[in-house]
Amino acid sequence: MLSDFDIEVLSTDDIGFTQEVEENGLTFEENARIKARAISALGYIAIADDSGLCVDALNGAPGIYSARYAGEECDYAKNNELLLREMKDVPDEKRTAHFITAIVMSFPDSREIVCIGRRDGIILRELKGTDGFGYDPLFYIPETGKTFAELSAREKNEISHRGLAMKELKRKIARLPKEKEKYTVGIYGGTFSPPHVGHLHAINAFLSEGKIDFMLVIPSFIPPHKELEIGDKPKNRLEMTRLMLKNHPEYEKRIFVSDWEIEQGETSYTVNTLKHYSRFTDKLKLLIGTDMLMTFDQWKNPEIISSLCTLCYIPREEQDEEDRITVKEKIDSLTEKYNTKVAVLPSKALECSSTEIRENRKKGKDISKSVCTEVLNFINENSLYT
């Protein structure tokens, strides 16, 4: 399916990978990510998938446990036997189900592409067809009048959940920046609690004015200079950041959300992040605002940070002459003291505060103009900042 790209496809056998990867995620996407990262950590661009059958009458079961539905030592026949027993008393009109595939393409530099494929169908009362595998003989697709096990491999690739996910992956691969020796990578870190319109404005400015090939948006695990909310969950902030960017035209093309700092499980010092990414390129740019610029001397190892990247500074929305002089003096001081390289972006920061959003939320005020709809829905569904 990737033969029309100039890509060499290797199996785990081809690279001598024999390690058993434990799929302990709670979703198809998490399990695919675990597998893909086990390989990309070795320096390869890796593609992995996780798939399963979700039956509505069984509250989504077998789901992520599809392969071992009837037990750890089960086979396809035992899984199908159990499914038929569980569905014995379910009437025809309620035997709806869907197959899901999550594909994760993981790069060594922590870029990541996620594709989801879904195919709806009906669970039959008896096996039909001899091709395919797993639950294919029980999964009937009304549009074709056949089960997956009655379709040819070509037909199945056209309409299956895995085929649909692969088609989406191919579209996203075709959008990626052209490969070259070294990328210029932009890094934008922060707490993102929650991510808001000011963050999005800064991201757009960085993309259009920062002269970067792509950028990584990296939520912190523990920010060095900020207090976290009681009960803060980094995974929530990560998911909200993904939701904020999911519909951006450059998402998974030139914008990627990275969980690298969260996965480290420690205080998220910028110098450590830059050291990590300097393994992949010597062209790093770090997006910062006025507060970060003015307190740069207080960061851990500012001299090392200065040697690893260019600071891309986005000025405040409103600056009088005195502010501009103060900022210029600061930049001159950093240049002299640490040989810091500072590029001033033409855009101005859009003033918006995560702290203020959280406070307004606690007071029951409307925050819909400060965060996108997807983030607002996540905040409401998970009762955040109440």
mmCIF file of C-alpha atoms in Angstrom, residues 46 57 64 89 105 123 129 142 153 174 226 234 244 263 303 320 350 357:
data_model
loop_
_atom_site.group_PDB
_atom_site.id
_atom_site.type_symbol
_atom_site.label_atom_id
_atom_site.label_comp_id
_atom_site.label_asym_id
_atom_site.label_seq_id
_atom_site.Cartn_x
_atom_site.Cartn_y
_atom_site.Cartn_z
ATOM 1 C CA ALA A 46 8.019 3.287 12.443
ATOM 2 C CA ALA A 57 -24.677 -4.647 22.472
ATOM 3 C CA ILE A 64 -8.749 -3.565 22.741
ATOM 4 C CA ASP A 89 -30.077 -13.446 22.667
ATOM 5 C CA MET A 105 3.626 6.703 12.511
ATOM 6 C CA ILE A 123 -22.575 -9.432 13.674
ATOM 7 C CA GLY A 129 -16.620 -17.041 4.226
ATOM 8 C CA PRO A 142 -24.555 -4.397 4.269
ATOM 9 C CA ALA A 153 -7.754 -8.956 -0.262
ATOM 10 C CA ALA A 174 2.368 13.133 1.016
ATOM 11 C CA LYS A 226 4.919 27.848 37.778
ATOM 12 C CA PRO A 234 -0.380 16.233 32.487
ATOM 13 C CA MET A 244 -6.631 22.670 20.013
ATOM 14 C CA GLU A 263 7.162 11.035 29.426
ATOM 15 C CA GLU A 303 24.525 29.635 28.442
ATOM 16 C CA ASP A 320 5.235 51.715 24.779
ATOM 17 C CA LEU A 350 -2.297 38.021 21.672
ATOM 18 C CA ILE A 357 -9.230 31.368 32.224
#
